[in-house]
Each structure stands twice: as C-alpha cells, then as structure tokens.
Coordinates of C-alpha atoms in Angstrom, one line a residue:
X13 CA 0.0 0.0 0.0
X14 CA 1.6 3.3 -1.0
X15 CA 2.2 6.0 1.7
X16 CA -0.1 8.7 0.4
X17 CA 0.4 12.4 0.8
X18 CA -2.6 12.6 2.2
X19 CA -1.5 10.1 4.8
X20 CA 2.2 11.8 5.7
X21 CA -0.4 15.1 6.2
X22 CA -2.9 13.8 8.1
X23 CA -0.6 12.0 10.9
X24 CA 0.3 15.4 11.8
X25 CA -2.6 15.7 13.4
X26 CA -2.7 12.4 14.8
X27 CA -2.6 13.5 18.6
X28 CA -5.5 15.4 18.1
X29 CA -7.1 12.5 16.7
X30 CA -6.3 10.2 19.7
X31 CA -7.7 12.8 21.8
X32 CA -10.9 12.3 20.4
X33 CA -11.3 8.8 21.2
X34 CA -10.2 7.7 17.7
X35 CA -7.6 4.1 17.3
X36 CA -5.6 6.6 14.6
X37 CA -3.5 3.6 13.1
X38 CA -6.6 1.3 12.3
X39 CA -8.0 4.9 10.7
X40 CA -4.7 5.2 8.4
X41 CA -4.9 2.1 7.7
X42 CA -8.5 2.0 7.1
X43 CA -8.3 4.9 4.8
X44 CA -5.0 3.8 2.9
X45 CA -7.2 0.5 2.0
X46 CA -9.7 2.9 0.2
X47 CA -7.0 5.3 -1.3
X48 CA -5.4 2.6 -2.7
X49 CA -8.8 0.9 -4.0
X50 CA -9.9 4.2 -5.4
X51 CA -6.3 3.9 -7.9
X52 CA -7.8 0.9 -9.5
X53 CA -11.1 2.6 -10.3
X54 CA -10.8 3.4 -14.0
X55 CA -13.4 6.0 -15.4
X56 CA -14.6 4.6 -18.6
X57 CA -13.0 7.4 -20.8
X58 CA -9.8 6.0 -20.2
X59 CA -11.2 2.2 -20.6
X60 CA -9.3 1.9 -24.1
X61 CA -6.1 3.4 -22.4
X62 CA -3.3 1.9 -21.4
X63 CA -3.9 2.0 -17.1
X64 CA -0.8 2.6 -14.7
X65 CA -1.1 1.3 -11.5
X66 CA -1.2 3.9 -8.7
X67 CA -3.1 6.8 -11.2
X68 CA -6.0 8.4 -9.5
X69 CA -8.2 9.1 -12.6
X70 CA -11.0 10.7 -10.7
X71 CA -8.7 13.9 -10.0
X72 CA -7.5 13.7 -14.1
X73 CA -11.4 13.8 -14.7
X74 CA -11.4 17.3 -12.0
X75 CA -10.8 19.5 -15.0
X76 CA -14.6 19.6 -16.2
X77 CA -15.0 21.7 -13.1
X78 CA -11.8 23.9 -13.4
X79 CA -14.5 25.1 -16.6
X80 CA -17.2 25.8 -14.0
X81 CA -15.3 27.6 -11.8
X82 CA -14.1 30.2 -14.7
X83 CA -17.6 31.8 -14.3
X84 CA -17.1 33.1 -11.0
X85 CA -13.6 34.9 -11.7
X86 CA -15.9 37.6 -13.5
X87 CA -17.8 38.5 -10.0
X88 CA -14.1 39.0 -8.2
X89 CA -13.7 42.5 -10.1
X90 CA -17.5 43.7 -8.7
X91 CA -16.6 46.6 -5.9
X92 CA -18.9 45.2 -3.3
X93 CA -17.9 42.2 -1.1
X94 CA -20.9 41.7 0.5
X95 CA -22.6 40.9 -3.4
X96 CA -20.2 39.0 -4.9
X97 CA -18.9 36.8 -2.3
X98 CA -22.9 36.1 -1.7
X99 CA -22.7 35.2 -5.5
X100 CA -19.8 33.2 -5.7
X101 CA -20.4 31.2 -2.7
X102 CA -24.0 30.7 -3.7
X103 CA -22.4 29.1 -7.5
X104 CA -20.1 27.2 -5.2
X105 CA -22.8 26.0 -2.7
X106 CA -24.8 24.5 -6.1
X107 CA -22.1 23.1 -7.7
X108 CA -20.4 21.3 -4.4
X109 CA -23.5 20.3 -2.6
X110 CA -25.1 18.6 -5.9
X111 CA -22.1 16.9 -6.5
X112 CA -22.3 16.0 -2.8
X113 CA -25.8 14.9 -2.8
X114 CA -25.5 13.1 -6.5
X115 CA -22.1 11.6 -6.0
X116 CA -20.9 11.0 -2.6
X117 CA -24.6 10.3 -0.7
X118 CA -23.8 6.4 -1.8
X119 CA -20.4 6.9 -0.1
X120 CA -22.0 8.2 3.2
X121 CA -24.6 5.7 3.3
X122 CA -22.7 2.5 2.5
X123 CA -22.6 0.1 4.8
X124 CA -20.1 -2.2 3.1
X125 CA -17.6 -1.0 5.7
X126 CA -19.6 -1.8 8.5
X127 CA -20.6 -5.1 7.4
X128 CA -16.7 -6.2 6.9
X129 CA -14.9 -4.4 10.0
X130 CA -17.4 -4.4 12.8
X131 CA -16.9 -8.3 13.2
X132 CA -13.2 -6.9 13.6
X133 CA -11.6 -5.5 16.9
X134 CA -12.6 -1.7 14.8
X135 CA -15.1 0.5 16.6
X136 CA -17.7 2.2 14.7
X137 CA -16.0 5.7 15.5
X138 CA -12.9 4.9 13.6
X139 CA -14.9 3.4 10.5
X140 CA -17.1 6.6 10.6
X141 CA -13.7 9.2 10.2
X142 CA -12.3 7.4 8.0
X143 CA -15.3 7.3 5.6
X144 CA -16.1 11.2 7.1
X145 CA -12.5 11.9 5.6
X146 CA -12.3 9.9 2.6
X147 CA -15.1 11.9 1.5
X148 CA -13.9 15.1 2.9
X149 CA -10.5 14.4 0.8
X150 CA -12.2 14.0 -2.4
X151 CA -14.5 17.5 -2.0
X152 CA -11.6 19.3 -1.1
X153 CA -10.2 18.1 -4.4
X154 CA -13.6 19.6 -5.9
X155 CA -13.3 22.6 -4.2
X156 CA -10.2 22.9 -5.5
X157 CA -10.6 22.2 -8.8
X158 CA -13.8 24.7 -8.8
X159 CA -12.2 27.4 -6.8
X160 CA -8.6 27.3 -6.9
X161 CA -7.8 29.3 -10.3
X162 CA -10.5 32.2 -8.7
X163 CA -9.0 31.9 -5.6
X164 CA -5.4 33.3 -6.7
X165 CA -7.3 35.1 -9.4
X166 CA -8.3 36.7 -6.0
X167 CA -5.2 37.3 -4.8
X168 CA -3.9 39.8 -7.8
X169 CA -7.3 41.7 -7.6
X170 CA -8.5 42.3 -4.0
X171 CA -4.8 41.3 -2.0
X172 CA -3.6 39.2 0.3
X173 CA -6.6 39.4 3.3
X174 CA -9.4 39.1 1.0
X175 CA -7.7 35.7 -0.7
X176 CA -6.8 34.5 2.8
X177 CA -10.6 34.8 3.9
X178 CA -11.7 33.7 0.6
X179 CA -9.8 30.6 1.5
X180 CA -11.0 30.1 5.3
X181 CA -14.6 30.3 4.3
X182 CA -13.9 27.5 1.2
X183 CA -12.9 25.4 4.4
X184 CA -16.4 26.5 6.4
X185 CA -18.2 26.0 3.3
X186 CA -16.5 22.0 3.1
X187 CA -17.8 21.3 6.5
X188 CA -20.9 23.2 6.3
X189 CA -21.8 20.4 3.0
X190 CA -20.3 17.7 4.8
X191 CA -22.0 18.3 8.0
X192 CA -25.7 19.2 6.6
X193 CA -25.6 16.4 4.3
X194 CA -24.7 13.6 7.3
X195 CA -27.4 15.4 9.9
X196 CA -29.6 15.4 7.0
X197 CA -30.0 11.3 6.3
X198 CA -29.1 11.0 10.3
X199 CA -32.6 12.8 10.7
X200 CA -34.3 10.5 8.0
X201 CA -32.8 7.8 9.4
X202 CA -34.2 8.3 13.0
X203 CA -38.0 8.4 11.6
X204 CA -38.0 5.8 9.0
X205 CA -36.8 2.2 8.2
X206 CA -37.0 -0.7 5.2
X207 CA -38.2 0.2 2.0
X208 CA -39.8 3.6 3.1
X209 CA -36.6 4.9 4.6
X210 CA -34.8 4.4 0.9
X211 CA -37.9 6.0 -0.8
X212 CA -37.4 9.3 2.1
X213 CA -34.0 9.9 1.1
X214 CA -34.6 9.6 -2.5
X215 CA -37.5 12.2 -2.1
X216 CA -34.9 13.9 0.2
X217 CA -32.4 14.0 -2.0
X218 CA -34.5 16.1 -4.6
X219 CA -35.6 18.5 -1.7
X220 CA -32.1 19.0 -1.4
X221 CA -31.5 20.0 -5.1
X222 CA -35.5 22.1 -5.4
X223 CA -33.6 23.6 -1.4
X224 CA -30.3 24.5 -3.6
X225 CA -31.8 26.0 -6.5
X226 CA -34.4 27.9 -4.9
X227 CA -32.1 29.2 -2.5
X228 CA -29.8 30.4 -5.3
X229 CA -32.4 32.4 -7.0
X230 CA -33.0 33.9 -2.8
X231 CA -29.5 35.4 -3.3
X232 CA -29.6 37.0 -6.4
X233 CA -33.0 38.9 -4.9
X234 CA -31.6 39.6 -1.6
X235 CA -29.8 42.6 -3.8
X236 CA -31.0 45.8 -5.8
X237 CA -29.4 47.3 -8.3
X238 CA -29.8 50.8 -7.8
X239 CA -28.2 54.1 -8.8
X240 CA -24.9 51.6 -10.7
X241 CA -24.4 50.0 -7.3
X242 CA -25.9 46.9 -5.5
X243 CA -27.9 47.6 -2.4
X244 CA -28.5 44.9 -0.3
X245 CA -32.2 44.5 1.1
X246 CA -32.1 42.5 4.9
X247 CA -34.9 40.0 5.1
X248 CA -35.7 37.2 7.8
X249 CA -35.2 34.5 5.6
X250 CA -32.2 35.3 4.9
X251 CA -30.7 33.9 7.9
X252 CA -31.1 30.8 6.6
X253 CA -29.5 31.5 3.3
X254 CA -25.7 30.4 3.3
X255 CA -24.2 32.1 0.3
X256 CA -25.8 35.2 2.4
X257 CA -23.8 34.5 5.1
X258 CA -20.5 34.3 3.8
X259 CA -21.3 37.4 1.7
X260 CA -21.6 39.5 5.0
X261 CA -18.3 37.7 6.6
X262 CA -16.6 39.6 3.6
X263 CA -18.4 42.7 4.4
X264 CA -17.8 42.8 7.9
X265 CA -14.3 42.1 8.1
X266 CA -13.4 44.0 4.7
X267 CA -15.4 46.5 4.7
X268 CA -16.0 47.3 8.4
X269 CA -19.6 46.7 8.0
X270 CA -21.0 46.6 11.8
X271 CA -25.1 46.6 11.7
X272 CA -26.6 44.2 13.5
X273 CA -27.7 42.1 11.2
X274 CA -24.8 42.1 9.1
X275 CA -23.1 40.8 12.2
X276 CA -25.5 38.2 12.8
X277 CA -25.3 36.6 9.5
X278 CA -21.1 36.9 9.5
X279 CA -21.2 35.1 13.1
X280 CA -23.8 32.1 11.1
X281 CA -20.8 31.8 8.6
X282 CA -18.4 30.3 11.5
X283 CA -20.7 29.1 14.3
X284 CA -23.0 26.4 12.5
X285 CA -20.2 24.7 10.5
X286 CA -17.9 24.6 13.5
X287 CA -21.0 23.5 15.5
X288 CA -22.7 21.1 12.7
X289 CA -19.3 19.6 13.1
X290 CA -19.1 18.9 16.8
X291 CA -22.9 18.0 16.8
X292 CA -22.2 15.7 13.7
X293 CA -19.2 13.8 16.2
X294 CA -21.4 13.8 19.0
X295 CA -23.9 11.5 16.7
X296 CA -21.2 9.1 15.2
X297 CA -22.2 6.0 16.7
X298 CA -25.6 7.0 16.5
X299 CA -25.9 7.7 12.9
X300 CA -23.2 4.6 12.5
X301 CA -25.7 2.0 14.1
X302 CA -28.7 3.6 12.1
X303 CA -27.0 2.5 8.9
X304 CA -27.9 -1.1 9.6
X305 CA -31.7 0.4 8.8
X306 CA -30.5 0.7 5.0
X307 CA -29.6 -3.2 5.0
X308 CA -33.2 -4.3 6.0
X309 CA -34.6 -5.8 3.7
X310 CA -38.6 -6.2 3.6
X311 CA -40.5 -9.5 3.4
X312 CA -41.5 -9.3 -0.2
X313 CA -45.3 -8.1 -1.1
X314 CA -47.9 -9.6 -2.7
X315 CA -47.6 -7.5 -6.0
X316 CA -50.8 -5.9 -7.6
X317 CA -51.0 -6.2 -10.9
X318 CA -51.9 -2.8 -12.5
X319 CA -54.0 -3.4 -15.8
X320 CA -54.5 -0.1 -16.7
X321 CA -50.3 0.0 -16.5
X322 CA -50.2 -3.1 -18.5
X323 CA -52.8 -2.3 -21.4
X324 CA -50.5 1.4 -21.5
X325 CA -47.2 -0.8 -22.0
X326 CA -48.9 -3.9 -24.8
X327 CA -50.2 -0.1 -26.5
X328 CA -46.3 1.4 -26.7
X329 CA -44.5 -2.3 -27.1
X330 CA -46.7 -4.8 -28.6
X331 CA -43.9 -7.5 -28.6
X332 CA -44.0 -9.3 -25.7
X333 CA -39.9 -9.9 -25.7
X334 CA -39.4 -5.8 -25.8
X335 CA -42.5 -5.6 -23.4
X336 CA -40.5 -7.9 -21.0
X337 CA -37.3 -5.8 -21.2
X338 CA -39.1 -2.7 -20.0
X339 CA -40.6 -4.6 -17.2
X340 CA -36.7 -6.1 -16.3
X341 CA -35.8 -2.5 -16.6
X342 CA -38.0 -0.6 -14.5
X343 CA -37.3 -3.0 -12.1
X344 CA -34.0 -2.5 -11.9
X345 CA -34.0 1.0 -11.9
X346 CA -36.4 1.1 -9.2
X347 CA -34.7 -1.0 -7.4
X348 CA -30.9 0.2 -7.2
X349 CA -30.0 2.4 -5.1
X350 CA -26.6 3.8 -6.4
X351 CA -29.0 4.5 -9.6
X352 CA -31.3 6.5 -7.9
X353 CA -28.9 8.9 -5.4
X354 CA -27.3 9.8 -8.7
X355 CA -30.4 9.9 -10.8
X356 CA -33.5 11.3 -8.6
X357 CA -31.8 14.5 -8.0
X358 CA -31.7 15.6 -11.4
X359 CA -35.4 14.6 -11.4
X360 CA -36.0 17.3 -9.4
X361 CA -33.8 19.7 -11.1
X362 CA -35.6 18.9 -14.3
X363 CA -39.3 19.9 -12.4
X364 CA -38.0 23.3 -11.7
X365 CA -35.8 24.8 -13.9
X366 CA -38.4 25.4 -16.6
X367 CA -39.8 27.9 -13.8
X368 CA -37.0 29.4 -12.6
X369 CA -36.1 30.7 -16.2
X370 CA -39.8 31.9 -16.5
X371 CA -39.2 33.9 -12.8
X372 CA -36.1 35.4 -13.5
X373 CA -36.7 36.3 -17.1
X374 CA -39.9 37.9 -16.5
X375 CA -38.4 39.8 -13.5
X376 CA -41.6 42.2 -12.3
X377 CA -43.1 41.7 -15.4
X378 CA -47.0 40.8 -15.1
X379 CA -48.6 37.6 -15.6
X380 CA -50.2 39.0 -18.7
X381 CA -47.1 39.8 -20.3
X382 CA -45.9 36.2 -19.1
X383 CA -48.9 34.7 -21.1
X384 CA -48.6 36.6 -23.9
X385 CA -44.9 36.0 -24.3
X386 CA -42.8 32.4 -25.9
X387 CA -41.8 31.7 -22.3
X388 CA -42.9 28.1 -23.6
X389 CA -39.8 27.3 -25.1
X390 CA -38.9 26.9 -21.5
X391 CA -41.0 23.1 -22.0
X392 CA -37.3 22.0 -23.7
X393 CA -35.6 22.1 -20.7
X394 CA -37.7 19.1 -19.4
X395 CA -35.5 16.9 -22.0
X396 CA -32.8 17.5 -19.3
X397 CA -33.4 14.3 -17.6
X398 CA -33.3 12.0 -21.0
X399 CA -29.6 12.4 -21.2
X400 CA -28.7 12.1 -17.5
X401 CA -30.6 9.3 -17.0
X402 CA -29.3 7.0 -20.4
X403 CA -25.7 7.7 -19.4
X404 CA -26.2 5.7 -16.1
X405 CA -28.6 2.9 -17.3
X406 CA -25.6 0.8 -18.6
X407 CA -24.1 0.9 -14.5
X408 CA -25.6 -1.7 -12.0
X409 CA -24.4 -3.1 -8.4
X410 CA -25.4 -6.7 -9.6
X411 CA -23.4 -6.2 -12.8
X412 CA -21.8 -9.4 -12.7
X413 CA -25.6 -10.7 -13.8
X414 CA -25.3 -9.4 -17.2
X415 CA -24.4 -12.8 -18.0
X416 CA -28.5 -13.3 -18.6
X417 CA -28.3 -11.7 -22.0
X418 CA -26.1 -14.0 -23.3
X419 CA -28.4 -17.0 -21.5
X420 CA -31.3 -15.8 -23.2
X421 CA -32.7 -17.0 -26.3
X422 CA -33.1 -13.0 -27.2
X423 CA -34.0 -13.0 -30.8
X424 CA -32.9 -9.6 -31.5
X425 CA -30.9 -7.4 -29.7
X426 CA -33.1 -3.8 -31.0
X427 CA -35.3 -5.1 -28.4
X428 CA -33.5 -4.1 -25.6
X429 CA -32.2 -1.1 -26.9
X430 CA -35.8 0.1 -27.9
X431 CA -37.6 -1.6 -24.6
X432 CA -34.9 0.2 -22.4
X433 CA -35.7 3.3 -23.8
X434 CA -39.1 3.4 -23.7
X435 CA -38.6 2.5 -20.2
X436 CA -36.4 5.8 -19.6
X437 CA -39.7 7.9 -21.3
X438 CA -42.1 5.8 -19.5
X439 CA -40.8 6.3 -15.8
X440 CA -39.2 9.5 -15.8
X441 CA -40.0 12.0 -18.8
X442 CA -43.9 11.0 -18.7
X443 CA -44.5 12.1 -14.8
X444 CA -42.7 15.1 -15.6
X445 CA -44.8 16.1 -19.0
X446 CA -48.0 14.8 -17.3
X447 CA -47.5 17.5 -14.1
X448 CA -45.8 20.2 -16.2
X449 CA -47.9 20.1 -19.6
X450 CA -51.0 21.4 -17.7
X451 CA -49.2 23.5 -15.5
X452 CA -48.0 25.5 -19.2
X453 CA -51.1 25.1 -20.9
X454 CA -53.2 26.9 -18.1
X455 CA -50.1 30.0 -18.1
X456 CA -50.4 30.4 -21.3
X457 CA -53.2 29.1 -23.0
X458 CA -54.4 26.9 -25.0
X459 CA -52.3 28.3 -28.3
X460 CA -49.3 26.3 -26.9
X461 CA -50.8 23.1 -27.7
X462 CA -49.0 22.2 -30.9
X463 CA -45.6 23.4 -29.5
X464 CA -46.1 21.1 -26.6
X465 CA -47.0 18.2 -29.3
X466 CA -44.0 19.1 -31.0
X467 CA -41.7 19.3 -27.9
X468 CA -43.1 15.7 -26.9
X469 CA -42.2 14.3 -30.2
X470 CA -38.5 15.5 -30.3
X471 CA -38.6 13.9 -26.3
X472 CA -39.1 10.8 -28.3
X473 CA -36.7 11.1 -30.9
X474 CA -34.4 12.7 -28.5
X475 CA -34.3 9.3 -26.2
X476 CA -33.5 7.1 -28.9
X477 CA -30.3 9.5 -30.3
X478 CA -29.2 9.4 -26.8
X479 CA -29.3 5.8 -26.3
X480 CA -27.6 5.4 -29.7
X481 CA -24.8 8.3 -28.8
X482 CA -24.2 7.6 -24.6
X483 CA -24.7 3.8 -24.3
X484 CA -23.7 2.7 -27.8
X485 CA -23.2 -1.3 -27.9
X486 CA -22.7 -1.2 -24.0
X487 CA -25.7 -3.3 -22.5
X488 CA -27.8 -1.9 -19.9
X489 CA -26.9 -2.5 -16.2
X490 CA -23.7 -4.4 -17.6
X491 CA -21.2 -2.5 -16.0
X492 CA -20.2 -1.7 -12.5
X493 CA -20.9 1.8 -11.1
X494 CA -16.9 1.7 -10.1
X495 CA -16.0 2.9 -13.6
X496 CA -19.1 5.7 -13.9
X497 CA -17.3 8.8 -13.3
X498 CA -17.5 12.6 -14.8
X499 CA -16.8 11.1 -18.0
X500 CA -20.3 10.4 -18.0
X501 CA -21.8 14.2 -17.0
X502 CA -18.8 15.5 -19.8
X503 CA -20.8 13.4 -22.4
X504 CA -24.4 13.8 -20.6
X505 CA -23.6 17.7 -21.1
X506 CA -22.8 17.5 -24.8
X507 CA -25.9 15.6 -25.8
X508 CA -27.5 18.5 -23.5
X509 CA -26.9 20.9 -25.9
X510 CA -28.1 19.0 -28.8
X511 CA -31.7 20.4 -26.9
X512 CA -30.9 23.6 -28.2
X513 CA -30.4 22.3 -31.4
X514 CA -33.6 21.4 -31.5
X515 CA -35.4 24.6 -29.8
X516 CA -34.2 26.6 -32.8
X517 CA -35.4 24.3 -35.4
X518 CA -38.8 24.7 -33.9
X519 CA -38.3 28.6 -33.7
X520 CA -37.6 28.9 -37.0
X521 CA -40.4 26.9 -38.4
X522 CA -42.7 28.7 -36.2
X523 CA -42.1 31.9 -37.8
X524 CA -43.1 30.3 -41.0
X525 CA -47.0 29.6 -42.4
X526 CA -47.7 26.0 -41.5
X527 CA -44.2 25.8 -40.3
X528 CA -45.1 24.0 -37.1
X529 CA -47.2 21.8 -38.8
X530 CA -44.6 20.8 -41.4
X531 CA -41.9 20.6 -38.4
X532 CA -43.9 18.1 -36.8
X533 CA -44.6 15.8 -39.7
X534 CA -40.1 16.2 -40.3
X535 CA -39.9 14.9 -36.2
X536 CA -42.1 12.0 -37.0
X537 CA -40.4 10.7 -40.1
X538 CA -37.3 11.3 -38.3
X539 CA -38.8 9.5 -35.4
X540 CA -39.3 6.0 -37.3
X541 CA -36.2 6.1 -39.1
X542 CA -34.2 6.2 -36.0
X543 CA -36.1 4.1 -34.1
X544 CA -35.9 1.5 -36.7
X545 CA -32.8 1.6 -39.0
X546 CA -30.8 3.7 -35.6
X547 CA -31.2 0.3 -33.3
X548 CA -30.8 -1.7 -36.1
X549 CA -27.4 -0.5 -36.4
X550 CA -26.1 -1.1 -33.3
X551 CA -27.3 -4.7 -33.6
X552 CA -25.4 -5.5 -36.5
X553 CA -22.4 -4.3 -35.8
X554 CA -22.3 -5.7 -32.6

C-alpha cells in the first residue's frame, strides 16, 4: 500500500485525533485500503487506455469543473464584497452540494464497511472518520478544482486578506456540506426504516436540489441594483440562506460593516459549520448503528397487478420480448439504489428549472405579459433528464448478472435497446410532462398546444439519439458503477446541448406559415427512421 500524501499530512494531526477517542492507526490504515482501492477505479474514458497502476483518474477527470469555476472569476472585479462573495459562494454552494448529494450520498450511506470491519476488533467511531475523511479528501479536491484558479485570481485583484478569507470560508463551506448532508440522512434515518426509509431519502435527496436551486435564485433577490451600485435589502429568511452569510463575513471584516444584522449573518458563517461539526461527532455511533436500517430488507409483497399499467405498455411495445425488457428495466431502476442517489436529483432539477427561467426572465413583469410571451420554449428544458438518465442505465451493483443476455434465447438485440428506452420515457419523462404540460397550458393558454405536441415528439426522438450516442453497444446495467465517473456528466452535457439544437429548429419553423405543422410531420419521419434503421445498427455491428 503506498504511503499517500494525504497520509504523511494527516498523521500530523494524529494526537489530536487520539484525543478524540479515535484508534488513529486502524484509521490510516482503514483509509489507505480505500486510497489505494480508489487507484484501480478506472473511469470509462480512459477504458481503451493503457492503465498505470497507482493513477487516481477521478482527479485527471477534476478538469470539467476547473470550466465551471471560470464563471465566477468575473464576480471577483464587482466593488462590493458583500454581493459577490454572496454570489460566488452561492455558484459554489450549487455546484459542491449537488455533486455532494449526486455523488458522494452512496459513499456516506454505505454500509459495506460496516458489514466487513465491525466483526473486527474496529469500533464504529474509527470506520465513521475514516469514511467522514475519505469523502472530505475527495471534496476538497472539488473545491479545488472549482475554486482554486478564482481563488489566486483573487489574490492579484483584492490582495492578500481578502484571498486569505476567501480561503478560510472554502474550508467553512466543506464542512458546512459535509455536515448538513450527514445530519440530514441522520434525521431520516431516526424516523424511518425498510423500504420507506430508501424511498425518504430519494425524495430527500431532490428536496435537497429544489432547497439548492431555490435558494440560489433567494440570493440573487436579496440585492438591488440601484443608482450603478448593488444595495442589499435584509430580510428574515435570509438567515437561513448560506451564500448570504459568507457574503456579509466579507463585508464585515473587509469593509467594516457593523449593523446588526450584518453581524448576525457573518457570526452564522463560522458558528454552525464549527458547531454542525461537533454535533455531527457527537452522533457518530448513533448515525453509525442507524445504517444497519439501510440493509433491511422487507419481506416481499404480494404485488398488484396494475392493468391499466399493463394495457399502456402492450399499446407502446406490442412484442412481448421488448414488453418484457421494459418490465426487467424498470425494475431494476427502481430497485438500485446507487442509480437512484445519482439519478433522482436531477429529477427534481428537471421539475423546476423550466420555472425558474420563467421567474427570472420575467423579472416584475406581469402575468399578462408572461402569457402573452414564448416563455414556452422553456418546455425544452424538461429533456434535461433524457440524457442524465441514459448515461447511467448501462451501471448496475449486480453487474456481474449481465451474464442473462447472453443465457437468453433474445431474438434480436433492438429489443433491448428500444424496450430500455421506452422505459427511460415511460418512468421518468412522462411524470414530468404529465404535471408540467397542464401546468403550461393553463399560463399560457391553449395556443401552446402544438408546440407542446412538437416538444413531446423531439422527447421521443431525442431518447433514442441518446441511447444510440451515450450507451452505444454497452448493455444496460452491464457495467459496475466503479467505472461511472465525470466522463459520464462530460458526455451527458454535450448531448444537452443538442436540446438547443432542437429549440431553434422549432423557432424557426414557427415563424413560418404552417411551419409548425410541417416541423412536426419532419420529427415523425425522423422518429421512425431512428427508431428503426438507428437500433438496427447497433445490432449489427455488434
């Protein structure tokens, strides 16, 4: 096992570790084991390369979010700390806690460890730092990545103090997501069990994202742009916004700031991260022995079998072989966990975001003018989910069962492809167009309802060019979640912007007479062309 950097670093605060009740060489050791494991994951984009041993490719695949951080370093030349360190650390808080919530929930709630080392002389305080860190290690290398090039960007711009505060409250901010994330599933986990508890933090999780977003847009309002500067308007609620808080940290130790309030919401920024943190040690062994909830595992149901579900599904796959496949599939998505931690919160995302393009492009603008506008186009951004959710269908825990496709006497293999896809529509894009079609139609009337026809058809046609581009000749749930890295959001992210493509086509056949009409009879040709000969292809050269 290699001595890691990290390693040499951390056993410099080893005392301080011991102090806390914590066997330190069982937690190097323990955390070695999973530095060393995490040097033979292999992200799929370098699959076809030629892998040295002891390479960390999760920090070569760190550069996507180098590119995110680049939009903050434009906010570092604003003259007022209080609004663009409330900006900035409200980008930061999004991009860090989803990544948190998406990537590193499975991590915190795995209970792998516990199932191997608590038959072992290894209490659960030990196993719970050293899982507490490993994580910890990997977000710093986000925050890193995201922040770093702003952070010395910083440094040339506003000096020395405001880059050394800058970097303190990156540090808060760490333990702030950390902390709020653990107390978070230690709640749900205190109220619920089985089944139910896995459903909570699913729902949870996209609470978390709607909380993020929501309280994103709360940050950009808490300011007014008046007379070329930004005032900043104090409101109750923002006391529990904590971009807001860092914001007025800046202010009152750069600028001198001293109102109440001000002071209030600087003292937040330190005390509940250094308190979440204590509070969060205090519940180790609670939250530790809670886990065990997450490996119950329910005496199975009598199911009920929905024939109004069933005559839907002979209606959209009338062979039984491809009706079978979405059946296996929605099982299986259903069903894994990993899959859904990394999957459900985009969910969310996807319910919203039409809105909060609507809210902050209307601005005070009335709901008249709303109505009247082509605030529709906003419908396109409910294809979000297509992409996210294909790129991770080919990832399973029970991977090592793929072996059934080549068991089965599968007569053709477009059935899969086309049955897995339709599954993808079926349980995720339909929910989302069944609650957000009406919602549109009653904003802005019933002249929308060829658009929305329009936009459902390029969902469709969308799907199947995203199976066909992100999953290729992979087979679904054939591959372990182990090698599902970035790679995956790099690609889901291109085909995102193939969305675009497709809201301009339909602008510019708007504009002409009978342009819609003719737009919609070009998606449906293109529909069964792809859906045919586009499968067909991948089954023949496979």
């Amino acid at each position: 096992m290699n001595n890691f950097a990290t390693l040499r670093l951390l056993d410099r605060f080893a005392p301080l570790f011991r102090r806390a009740g914590i066997d330190y060489p069982m937690l190097r050791l323990i955390l070695g084991i999973k530095l060393t494991m995490d040097t033979r994951r292999v992200p799929t984009v370098f699959a076809q390369s030629k892998v040295k041993d002891g390479k960390n490719y999760f920090i070569r695949s760190l550069w996507i979010y180098a590119l995110y951080g680049l939009t903050i370093i434009p906010f570092l030349f604003f003259d007022d700390y209080f609004f663009q360190m409330s900006i900035i650390f409200g980008i930061l808080m999004f991009i860090l806690m989803t990544s948190m919530v998406s990537d590193f929930s499975s991590v915190l709630l795995d209970v792998r460890d516990r199932n191997m080392m608590l038959p072992k002389p290894v209490d659960q305080r030990t196993i719970s730092t050293a899982k507490m860190l490993h994580i910890t290690l990997y977000m710093s290398l986000l925050t890193i990545a995201t922040a770093g090039i702003p952070l010395f960007v910083s440094l040339y711009v506003n000096g020395f103090g405001f880059f050394l505060l800058f970097l303190a409250e990156l540090i808060l901010l760490n333990f702030l997501i950390l902390m709020m994330t653990a107390l978070v599933y230690f709640s749900i986990l205190q109220f619920f069990d089985g089944e139910k508890l896995k459903n909570v933090i699913n729902f949870m999780q996209i609470a978390l994202t709607l909380g993020i977003i929501i309280g994103y847009q709360l940050v950009a309002r808490s300011f007014q742009f008046t007379e070329l500067d930004w005032t900043f308007n104090p409101a109750w609620w923002q006391l529990f916004i904590p971009p807001v808080w860092f914001g007025a940290l800046h202010e009152a130790l750069l600028s001198g700031e001293r109102s109440l309030f001000v002071i209030v919401l600087a003292a937040l920024a330190v005390i509940t991260p250094v308190m979440s943190m204590i509070l969060y040690i205090k519940l180790i062994p609670a939250f530790e022995s809670s886990l065990h909830k997450l490996s119950t595992v329910e005496q199975g149901k009598e199911k009920r079998t929905n024939r109004l579900k069933q005559a839907f599904l002979r209606f959209i796959a009338p062979d039984q072989e491809e009706r079978n496949f979405m059946n296996f599939s929605f099982a299986m998505m259903k069903n894994e966990r990993e899959f859904k931690l990394k999957v459900y919160p985009q969910v969310g995302f996807t319910f919203v975001i039409p809105f909060l393009f609507m809210f902050t492009t209307t601005g005070d603008g009335s709901f008249e003018a709303l109505r009247e506008g082509n605030s529709y186009y906003l419908f396109y951004f409910t294809l979000l989910v297509i992409p996210t959710v294909i790129s991770m269908v080919k990832y399973s825990g029970t991977y090592k069962g793929s072996w059934i496709y080549a068991a089965m006497p599968l007569k053709d293999r477009v059935l899969i492809d086309r049955g897995l896809t339709k599954s993808v529509l079926v349980m995720f894009y339909l929910p989302i167009m069944l609650v957000l079609a009406p919602v549109f139609i009653w904003i802005f009337s019933g002249r929308i309802w060829l658009d929305l026809v329009v936009i459902i058809a390029t969902a469709i046609l969308y799907a199947a060019i995203c199976t066909l581009a992100l999953n290729g000749k992979s087979l679904p749930f054939s591959q372990p979640f182990s090698v599902a890295q970035h790679q995956e959001g790099i690609k889901a992210v291109i085909m995102m912007l193939v969305i675009g493509g497709f809201c301009l086509m339909h602008v510019l056949f708007k504009n002409w007479a009978f342009g819609l009409e003719i737009y919609a009879v070009i998606l449906l040709l293109a529909m069964m062309i792809v859906w045919t000969l586009g499968f067909r292809r991948i089954r023949f050269e496979t």
